[in-house]
Amino acid sequence: MTNFWDSDVWGVLTLFGLLLGGLMFANFLKRKVGFLRRSLVPASVLAGLVLLILSFSYTMIVGKNDAGEYQNLFKLSIFNGNVTSGLDILYIITYHCLALGFAATTLGSTKKPLGKKRAAEIFNTGVTTVSTYLMQGILGIGITILGALLIGEIFPAAGILLPFGYGQGTGQAMNYGGIYEADYGFVGGKNFGLTIAALGFLSASIGGIFHMNRMKKKGILIKSPNEIVVPTRPIEEEEEISSGGGADRFTIQFALIAIAYFLTYIIMLVLSKILPSMQATIYGFNFLFAVLMASLIRGIVNFLTKKKIAHRAYISPYLMARISGFFFDLMIVAGFAAIQLELLADQWILLVLLGTLGLFSTYFYNYFIAKKFFPEYAQEQFLVMYGMLTGTASTGMLLLHEIDPDYKTPAADNLVYQNFPALVFGFPMMLLATLAPKEPVKTLIILVLFFIVMNVILFRRQIFCRKNKK
C-alpha cells in the first residue's frame, strides 16, 4: 500500500521542482548579471552548472559514507524512491527527454518548396554535420587508443563519445556511455559521456564569444541587443484546432507525442525480444525510433487532413517547438546535475584534451566549410553550425541570433532541414559506435575512410568539375 507521505510519491516531483527551479534561477541570473548575459551560455546550461556545483559541494562537505562511497545530493531521501535513487531519475530524465524532444521536433516540422540552389545548400549542411561527427570521432578515439597503448587503464573506445557529446548533446553521450558501461566494462561510462557533453556546451560559448569578438574587431559585427527576441509564427492560425471546446490544443500535442513514444517502446520491446544480444543498443536508439514513429503519425494526420476526414490541423508547429524546447532544456539541466565530478579525478587530463581538440577542430573545420560553400552568409552559417556541433540546435540558434536576430539568412532553415541527409549519412556512424569497444583500431580506420568519402561528396563539384574541364 502506498501512502501519500512516502518518498515514492514525492521524490520525483521534488526533483523536478529542483531542476525547474534551478532553470528559473539561471534565467534570472542571465537577465540581471551583465557578464552572464554576454557569455552566450544558455540558461539551461547555466542551471545545470549551478546544480552541478551544488551537488559537488555537498559531496565534498559530507564526504564518504560508512561503505566508503561518496555521498551524493541527489541520493537524499527527499529525492529518492524505495527502488530508484534521485541520481538514477536524473539519468532517466536525460534518456527520455532526448527522444521526446526529437519526437516533438519531427511532429512539428513543416516542409517548404525548395529551389535547386537551396536544396544543394541544405544537402551540404547535412553532409558537413556528418563530416564533423566523423572528424570528432577520429580525433577522439585516436587519442584514447594512443592513451591506452602508452599509459594503460584508459578505455580505448572512450574517445568516440566526443562526437556524441559535442555533435549530438547530453542524451546521446549518456546513452552510449551507458552502453559501454553496461556491456563493455567502461567504469563511469555514463559520467564520462555527460562530462564530454558539458565540455561541449562550454566550448560553444568560448568559441562563439571568441569569434564574435574577432568579427567586431574587423567591423563585421554590430553590437547586438542584450535581450533575445526570437520571432515565431502566430500562436494559433485559422486552420488549427481551437483552444476552446474539446481537448486543449496543448493537450493534443502532448497526446500525439505520447502515442509516438508508446509506439517507440513497443517497437524496441519487440526488437529486443527478437535480438536479445542487442538489447542495450536497441534501447540506446530510442531517439531514432521516436523520430520514425513521429514521422509515421505526422503522415497519418496529414493523410486524414488531405482526405477531409480531419477538418483542422491538429499539429501545431508553434506548440511543438515550445514542447521540444522544454524537453531539451530539461535534458540539459538533468544531464549536468547528474555528473559526479568526484569520480572523474583520474580522467581530467584526458577529458580536457578531448574537449580542447573538439573545440579547435570543430571551429576551424566548420569555418573553412562555411567560407567555401556559403560565401553569401558565411558568418551566419558558421555560427549556427559551430553552436550545434558543440552543443545542441538551440545553442546554434542562440549564436546565430547574435548576428542575425531576424533570421534573414537561410542559415536557420539549413539547420532545420539538414536533419534528413544528416540522419541518412550519419546512421552508419551510430553502428560504428557499437563496434568501437570490440574493435577500436578497426573502427578508427573505418572512420577515416568514411570521413574521406563524405568530403569527396561535399567537394564533389570541385573534384569532378576539374576532371571534366581537363
Coordinates of C-alpha atoms in Angstrom, one line a residue:
M1 CA 0.0 0.0 0.0
T2 CA 1.4 3.4 -1.0
N3 CA 0.9 6.3 1.5
F4 CA 0.8 9.8 0.2
W5 CA 3.6 10.8 2.6
D6 CA 6.0 8.1 1.2
S7 CA 9.1 9.2 -0.7
D8 CA 7.9 7.2 -3.7
V9 CA 5.1 9.7 -4.1
W10 CA 7.1 12.9 -3.7
G11 CA 10.7 12.0 -4.7
V12 CA 10.2 12.5 -8.5
L13 CA 8.2 15.7 -8.0
T14 CA 10.7 17.3 -5.6
L15 CA 13.5 16.5 -8.1
F16 CA 11.5 18.1 -10.9
G17 CA 10.9 21.1 -8.7
L18 CA 14.7 21.5 -8.1
L19 CA 15.5 21.1 -11.8
L20 CA 12.9 23.7 -12.9
G21 CA 13.6 26.0 -10.0
G22 CA 17.3 25.9 -11.0
L23 CA 16.3 26.8 -14.5
M24 CA 14.3 29.8 -13.3
F25 CA 17.1 30.9 -11.1
A26 CA 19.6 30.6 -14.0
N27 CA 17.2 32.6 -16.3
F28 CA 17.1 35.4 -13.6
L29 CA 20.9 35.4 -13.5
K30 CA 21.1 35.6 -17.3
R31 CA 18.9 38.7 -17.4
K32 CA 20.4 40.5 -14.4
V33 CA 24.2 39.7 -14.5
G34 CA 26.0 41.5 -17.3
F35 CA 28.8 39.1 -18.0
L36 CA 26.4 36.1 -18.0
R37 CA 24.1 37.9 -20.4
R38 CA 27.1 38.5 -22.7
S39 CA 28.5 35.0 -22.2
L40 CA 26.1 33.3 -24.7
V41 CA 25.7 30.4 -22.2
P42 CA 22.1 29.1 -22.4
A43 CA 20.0 29.3 -19.3
S44 CA 19.7 25.5 -19.2
V45 CA 23.5 25.1 -19.2
L46 CA 23.9 27.7 -16.5
A47 CA 21.2 25.9 -14.4
G48 CA 23.0 22.6 -14.9
L49 CA 26.3 24.2 -13.8
V50 CA 24.6 25.7 -10.7
L51 CA 23.2 22.3 -9.7
L52 CA 26.5 20.5 -10.5
I53 CA 28.4 22.9 -8.2
L54 CA 25.7 22.5 -5.5
S55 CA 26.0 18.7 -5.8
F56 CA 29.8 18.6 -5.8
S57 CA 30.0 21.0 -2.8
Y58 CA 27.6 18.7 -0.9
T59 CA 29.8 15.7 -1.7
M60 CA 33.0 17.4 -0.6
I61 CA 31.4 18.7 2.6
V62 CA 29.7 15.4 3.6
G63 CA 32.4 13.1 2.3
K64 CA 32.0 9.3 2.1
N65 CA 29.6 7.0 3.9
D66 CA 30.5 4.0 6.1
A67 CA 30.8 1.9 3.0
G68 CA 33.5 4.2 1.6
E69 CA 31.2 5.6 -1.2
Y70 CA 30.9 9.3 -2.0
Q71 CA 27.6 10.7 -0.8
N72 CA 25.5 12.5 -3.5
L73 CA 23.0 15.2 -3.0
F74 CA 20.5 13.5 -5.3
K75 CA 20.6 10.3 -3.2
L76 CA 19.0 12.1 -0.3
S77 CA 15.7 10.6 0.8
I78 CA 13.8 13.7 -0.3
F79 CA 14.6 12.8 -4.0
N80 CA 14.6 9.0 -3.6
G81 CA 12.0 6.4 -4.0
N82 CA 12.3 2.9 -2.4
V83 CA 13.5 1.5 -5.7
T84 CA 15.2 4.3 -7.7
S85 CA 17.5 7.0 -6.4
G86 CA 17.3 10.6 -7.4
L87 CA 20.6 10.2 -9.3
D88 CA 19.1 7.4 -11.4
I89 CA 16.0 9.5 -12.0
L90 CA 18.3 12.2 -13.5
Y91 CA 19.7 9.6 -15.9
I92 CA 16.1 8.5 -16.8
I93 CA 15.0 12.1 -17.5
T94 CA 18.1 12.7 -19.7
Y95 CA 17.4 9.5 -21.6
H96 CA 13.7 10.1 -22.3
C97 CA 13.9 13.8 -22.9
L98 CA 16.3 13.3 -25.8
A99 CA 13.8 11.1 -27.6
L100 CA 10.7 13.1 -26.6
G101 CA 12.3 16.3 -27.9
F102 CA 13.1 14.7 -31.2
A103 CA 9.6 13.3 -31.5
A104 CA 8.1 16.8 -30.9
T105 CA 10.5 18.4 -33.4
T106 CA 9.6 15.8 -36.0
L107 CA 5.9 16.2 -35.5
G108 CA 6.1 20.0 -35.7
S109 CA 8.4 20.2 -38.7
T110 CA 6.9 21.7 -41.9
K111 CA 8.0 21.2 -45.5
K112 CA 8.7 24.2 -47.8
P113 CA 9.3 24.0 -51.5
L114 CA 13.0 24.4 -52.2
G115 CA 14.8 25.6 -55.3
K116 CA 17.8 23.7 -56.6
K117 CA 20.3 26.1 -55.0
R118 CA 18.7 25.9 -51.6
A119 CA 18.4 22.1 -51.8
A120 CA 22.1 21.9 -52.5
E121 CA 22.9 24.1 -49.5
I122 CA 20.8 22.1 -47.2
F123 CA 22.3 18.9 -48.5
N124 CA 25.8 20.3 -48.0
T125 CA 24.9 21.3 -44.5
G126 CA 23.8 17.8 -43.7
V127 CA 27.0 16.4 -45.1
T128 CA 29.0 18.9 -43.1
T129 CA 27.3 17.8 -40.0
V130 CA 28.2 14.1 -40.5
S131 CA 31.8 15.0 -41.6
T132 CA 32.2 16.9 -38.4
Y133 CA 30.9 14.0 -36.4
L134 CA 33.5 11.8 -38.1
M135 CA 36.3 14.2 -37.6
Q136 CA 35.5 14.4 -33.9
G137 CA 35.3 10.6 -33.7
I138 CA 38.6 10.2 -35.4
L139 CA 40.4 12.6 -33.1
G140 CA 38.6 11.3 -30.0
I141 CA 39.1 7.6 -30.5
G142 CA 42.7 8.2 -31.8
I143 CA 43.6 9.9 -28.6
T144 CA 42.1 7.2 -26.3
I145 CA 43.6 4.3 -28.4
L146 CA 47.0 6.0 -28.1
G147 CA 46.5 6.6 -24.4
A148 CA 45.5 3.0 -23.8
L149 CA 48.7 1.8 -25.5
L150 CA 51.1 4.3 -23.8
I151 CA 49.5 4.6 -20.3
G152 CA 47.0 1.8 -19.9
E153 CA 43.9 2.0 -17.7
I154 CA 42.1 4.0 -20.4
F155 CA 39.1 2.6 -22.2
P156 CA 40.3 2.6 -25.8
A157 CA 36.8 3.4 -27.3
A158 CA 36.1 6.2 -24.8
G159 CA 37.1 8.9 -27.4
I160 CA 34.3 8.1 -29.7
L161 CA 31.9 9.7 -27.2
L162 CA 33.4 13.0 -28.4
P163 CA 31.0 13.4 -31.4
F164 CA 28.1 12.2 -29.4
G165 CA 28.8 14.7 -26.6
Y166 CA 29.7 17.6 -28.9
G167 CA 27.8 16.8 -32.0
Q168 CA 24.6 15.3 -30.6
G169 CA 24.4 16.5 -27.0
T170 CA 23.8 15.2 -23.5
G171 CA 21.3 12.5 -24.1
Q172 CA 23.3 10.6 -26.8
A173 CA 26.6 10.9 -24.9
M174 CA 24.9 9.4 -21.8
N175 CA 23.2 6.7 -23.9
Y176 CA 26.4 5.4 -25.4
G177 CA 28.4 5.9 -22.2
G178 CA 25.8 3.7 -20.5
I179 CA 26.0 1.0 -23.2
Y180 CA 29.8 0.9 -22.8
E181 CA 29.5 0.8 -19.0
A182 CA 26.8 -2.0 -19.0
D183 CA 28.2 -4.2 -21.8
Y184 CA 31.9 -3.5 -22.0
G185 CA 33.0 -2.7 -18.5
F186 CA 33.8 1.1 -19.0
V187 CA 33.6 2.1 -15.4
G188 CA 31.9 5.5 -15.1
G189 CA 30.9 5.5 -18.8
K190 CA 27.7 7.5 -18.3
N191 CA 29.5 10.0 -16.2
F192 CA 32.3 10.3 -18.8
G193 CA 29.8 10.9 -21.6
L194 CA 27.9 13.5 -19.6
T195 CA 31.1 15.4 -18.9
I196 CA 32.1 15.4 -22.5
A197 CA 28.7 16.9 -23.4
A198 CA 29.2 19.6 -20.6
L199 CA 32.6 20.5 -22.1
G200 CA 30.9 20.8 -25.5
F201 CA 28.5 23.5 -24.2
L202 CA 31.4 25.4 -22.7
S203 CA 33.3 25.1 -26.0
A204 CA 30.2 26.6 -27.8
S205 CA 30.3 29.6 -25.5
I206 CA 34.1 30.0 -25.6
G207 CA 34.4 29.6 -29.4
G208 CA 31.2 31.7 -30.0
I209 CA 32.5 34.7 -27.9
F210 CA 35.9 34.5 -29.5
H211 CA 34.5 34.5 -33.0
M212 CA 32.2 37.4 -32.4
N213 CA 34.9 39.5 -30.7
R214 CA 37.0 38.8 -33.8
M215 CA 34.2 39.9 -36.0
K216 CA 33.7 43.1 -34.0
K217 CA 37.4 44.0 -34.4
K218 CA 37.1 43.5 -38.2
G219 CA 34.0 45.7 -38.2
I220 CA 31.8 42.9 -39.5
L221 CA 29.6 42.6 -36.4
I222 CA 27.5 45.5 -35.0
K223 CA 26.8 45.2 -31.3
S224 CA 23.7 43.1 -30.8
P225 CA 20.9 43.7 -28.3
N226 CA 21.1 42.2 -24.9
E227 CA 17.6 40.8 -25.0
I228 CA 16.9 37.9 -27.3
V229 CA 13.6 38.1 -29.0
V230 CA 13.1 35.1 -31.3
P231 CA 10.4 35.7 -33.9
T232 CA 7.8 33.0 -34.1
R233 CA 4.8 32.1 -36.2
P234 CA 1.4 33.0 -34.8
I235 CA 0.4 31.0 -31.7
E236 CA -2.9 30.0 -33.3
E237 CA -3.8 30.0 -37.0
E238 CA -7.2 29.8 -38.6
E239 CA -6.8 26.2 -39.8
E240 CA -5.6 24.9 -36.4
I241 CA -7.9 23.4 -33.8
S242 CA -9.3 26.0 -31.4
S243 CA -8.1 26.4 -27.9
G244 CA -11.7 26.4 -26.7
G245 CA -14.0 23.4 -26.7
G246 CA -13.0 19.7 -26.6
A247 CA -9.4 18.9 -25.6
D248 CA -7.0 21.7 -25.2
R249 CA -4.6 22.2 -28.2
F250 CA -1.6 21.8 -25.8
T251 CA -3.1 18.5 -24.6
I252 CA -3.5 17.3 -28.2
Q253 CA 0.2 18.0 -28.9
F254 CA 1.3 16.0 -25.8
A255 CA -1.1 13.2 -26.8
L256 CA 0.5 12.9 -30.2
I257 CA 4.0 12.8 -28.7
A258 CA 2.9 10.3 -26.1
I259 CA 1.4 8.0 -28.8
A260 CA 4.6 8.2 -30.8
Y261 CA 6.7 7.3 -27.8
F262 CA 4.4 4.5 -26.8
L263 CA 4.8 3.0 -30.3
T264 CA 8.6 3.6 -29.9
Y265 CA 8.6 1.5 -26.8
I266 CA 6.6 -1.3 -28.5
I267 CA 9.0 -1.4 -31.4
M268 CA 12.0 -1.6 -29.2
L269 CA 10.4 -4.2 -27.0
V270 CA 9.7 -6.4 -29.9
L271 CA 13.2 -6.0 -31.5
S272 CA 14.9 -6.7 -28.1
K273 CA 12.9 -10.0 -27.9
I274 CA 14.0 -10.9 -31.4
L275 CA 17.6 -9.7 -30.9
P276 CA 18.3 -10.1 -27.1
S277 CA 22.0 -9.7 -27.5
M278 CA 21.5 -6.2 -28.9
Q279 CA 19.0 -5.0 -26.2
A280 CA 21.2 -2.2 -24.9
T281 CA 22.0 -1.0 -28.4
I282 CA 18.3 -1.0 -29.4
Y283 CA 17.2 1.0 -26.4
G284 CA 20.1 3.3 -27.0
F285 CA 18.5 4.2 -30.3
N286 CA 15.2 5.3 -28.6
F287 CA 15.5 8.8 -30.2
L288 CA 15.8 7.3 -33.7
F289 CA 12.7 5.1 -33.3
A290 CA 10.9 8.1 -31.8
V291 CA 11.7 10.1 -35.0
L292 CA 10.4 7.3 -37.2
M293 CA 7.2 6.9 -35.2
A294 CA 6.6 10.6 -35.0
S295 CA 7.1 10.7 -38.8
L296 CA 4.5 7.9 -39.2
I297 CA 2.0 9.8 -37.0
R298 CA 2.5 13.0 -38.8
G299 CA 2.0 11.2 -42.1
I300 CA -1.3 9.7 -40.9
V301 CA -2.5 13.1 -39.6
N302 CA -1.6 14.7 -42.9
F303 CA -3.4 11.9 -44.8
L304 CA -6.6 12.3 -42.8
T305 CA -6.5 16.1 -43.3
K306 CA -6.0 15.7 -47.0
K307 CA -8.9 13.3 -47.3
K308 CA -11.1 15.8 -45.4
I309 CA -11.6 13.2 -42.6
A310 CA -9.9 15.7 -40.2
H311 CA -11.1 19.2 -40.9
R312 CA -8.5 21.0 -38.7
A313 CA -4.7 21.0 -38.4
Y314 CA -4.2 19.0 -35.2
I315 CA -0.5 19.5 -35.1
S316 CA 0.7 23.0 -34.1
P317 CA 4.3 23.7 -35.2
Y318 CA 4.4 26.6 -32.7
L319 CA 3.4 24.4 -29.7
M320 CA 5.6 21.5 -30.8
A321 CA 8.6 23.9 -31.0
R322 CA 7.9 25.1 -27.4
I323 CA 7.4 21.5 -26.2
S324 CA 10.6 20.3 -27.8
G325 CA 12.4 23.3 -26.2
F326 CA 11.1 22.2 -22.8
F327 CA 12.3 18.7 -23.2
F328 CA 15.8 19.7 -24.4
D329 CA 16.1 22.3 -21.6
L330 CA 15.2 19.7 -19.0
M331 CA 17.5 17.2 -20.6
I332 CA 20.5 19.6 -20.4
V333 CA 19.8 20.6 -16.8
A334 CA 19.4 16.9 -15.6
G335 CA 22.4 15.8 -17.6
F336 CA 24.7 18.4 -16.0
A337 CA 23.2 17.8 -12.5
A338 CA 23.9 14.0 -12.9
I339 CA 27.7 14.5 -13.4
Q340 CA 29.7 13.2 -10.5
L341 CA 32.9 15.2 -10.6
E342 CA 34.5 13.3 -7.7
L343 CA 34.6 10.1 -9.9
L344 CA 36.5 11.8 -12.7
A345 CA 39.6 12.7 -10.7
D346 CA 41.8 10.2 -12.7
Q347 CA 40.4 11.2 -16.1
W348 CA 40.6 15.0 -16.1
I349 CA 43.7 15.2 -18.3
L350 CA 42.0 13.0 -20.9
L351 CA 38.7 14.9 -20.7
V352 CA 40.4 18.3 -21.1
L353 CA 42.5 17.0 -24.0
L354 CA 39.4 15.7 -25.8
G355 CA 37.4 18.9 -25.0
T356 CA 40.2 21.1 -26.4
L357 CA 40.6 19.0 -29.6
G358 CA 36.8 19.1 -30.0
L359 CA 36.7 22.9 -29.7
F360 CA 39.6 23.7 -32.1
S361 CA 38.8 21.0 -34.7
T362 CA 35.1 21.9 -34.9
Y363 CA 35.8 25.6 -35.0
F364 CA 38.4 25.6 -37.9
Y365 CA 36.7 22.8 -40.0
N366 CA 33.3 24.5 -39.9
Y367 CA 34.7 27.9 -40.5
F368 CA 36.6 26.6 -43.6
I369 CA 33.4 24.9 -44.9
A370 CA 31.2 28.0 -44.3
K371 CA 33.5 30.2 -46.3
K372 CA 33.9 27.7 -49.1
F373 CA 30.3 26.7 -49.6
F374 CA 28.2 29.5 -48.1
P375 CA 30.0 32.7 -49.2
E376 CA 26.9 34.8 -49.2
Y377 CA 26.3 34.2 -45.4
A378 CA 29.4 32.5 -44.2
Q379 CA 29.5 34.0 -40.7
E380 CA 25.9 33.1 -40.0
Q381 CA 26.3 29.6 -41.4
F382 CA 29.5 29.1 -39.3
L383 CA 28.0 30.2 -36.0
V384 CA 24.8 28.1 -36.3
M385 CA 26.8 25.0 -37.3
Y386 CA 29.5 25.5 -34.7
G387 CA 26.9 26.0 -32.0
M388 CA 25.0 22.9 -32.9
L389 CA 28.1 20.8 -33.3
T390 CA 29.5 21.6 -29.9
G391 CA 26.1 21.9 -28.1
T392 CA 22.6 21.4 -29.5
A393 CA 20.5 23.0 -32.2
S394 CA 19.3 25.5 -29.6
T395 CA 22.9 26.6 -29.0
G396 CA 23.4 27.1 -32.7
M397 CA 20.3 29.2 -32.9
L398 CA 21.4 31.3 -29.9
L399 CA 24.8 32.1 -31.6
L400 CA 23.1 32.8 -34.9
H401 CA 20.7 35.2 -33.2
E402 CA 23.6 37.4 -32.1
I403 CA 24.4 38.4 -35.7
D404 CA 21.1 37.6 -37.5
P405 CA 18.3 38.4 -35.0
D406 CA 15.5 38.3 -37.6
Y407 CA 16.9 35.1 -39.3
K408 CA 17.0 36.9 -42.7
T409 CA 19.7 34.5 -44.0
P410 CA 19.0 30.8 -44.8
A411 CA 21.3 29.6 -42.0
A412 CA 18.4 28.8 -39.6
D413 CA 16.5 26.9 -42.3
N414 CA 19.7 25.0 -43.2
L415 CA 19.9 23.9 -39.6
V416 CA 16.3 22.6 -39.5
Y417 CA 16.2 20.9 -42.9
Q418 CA 19.7 19.3 -42.8
N419 CA 18.4 16.7 -40.3
F420 CA 17.3 14.2 -43.0
P421 CA 20.5 14.0 -45.0
A422 CA 22.5 14.1 -41.7
L423 CA 20.4 11.1 -40.4
V424 CA 20.8 9.1 -43.6
F425 CA 24.6 9.6 -43.8
G426 CA 25.1 9.6 -40.0
F427 CA 23.3 6.3 -39.2
P428 CA 26.4 4.1 -40.1
M429 CA 28.4 6.1 -37.5
M430 CA 25.9 5.1 -34.8
L431 CA 26.5 1.5 -35.8
L432 CA 30.3 2.1 -35.7
A433 CA 29.9 3.3 -32.1
T434 CA 28.8 -0.2 -31.1
L435 CA 31.8 -1.7 -32.9
A436 CA 34.3 0.6 -31.2
P437 CA 34.6 -1.2 -27.8
K438 CA 35.3 -4.5 -29.6
E439 CA 37.5 -3.3 -32.4
P440 CA 38.8 0.2 -31.7
V441 CA 41.6 0.2 -34.3
K442 CA 39.3 -1.1 -37.0
T443 CA 36.7 1.5 -36.1
L444 CA 39.3 4.2 -36.4
I445 CA 40.3 3.0 -39.9
I446 CA 36.6 2.9 -41.0
L447 CA 36.0 6.4 -39.6
V448 CA 38.9 7.8 -41.6
L449 CA 37.7 6.1 -44.8
F450 CA 34.2 7.3 -44.1
F451 CA 35.4 10.8 -43.5
I452 CA 37.3 10.8 -46.8
V453 CA 34.1 9.6 -48.6
M454 CA 31.9 12.3 -47.0
N455 CA 34.4 15.0 -48.0
V456 CA 34.5 13.7 -51.6
I457 CA 30.7 14.1 -51.6
L458 CA 31.0 17.6 -50.1
F459 CA 33.6 18.7 -52.6
R460 CA 32.1 16.8 -55.5
R461 CA 31.8 19.8 -57.8
Q462 CA 35.4 21.0 -57.1
I463 CA 36.8 17.5 -57.7
F464 CA 34.7 16.3 -60.7
C465 CA 34.3 19.6 -62.4
R466 CA 38.1 19.9 -62.6
K467 CA 38.4 16.5 -64.1
N468 CA 35.8 17.3 -66.7
K469 CA 37.5 20.5 -67.6
K470 CA 40.7 18.7 -68.2

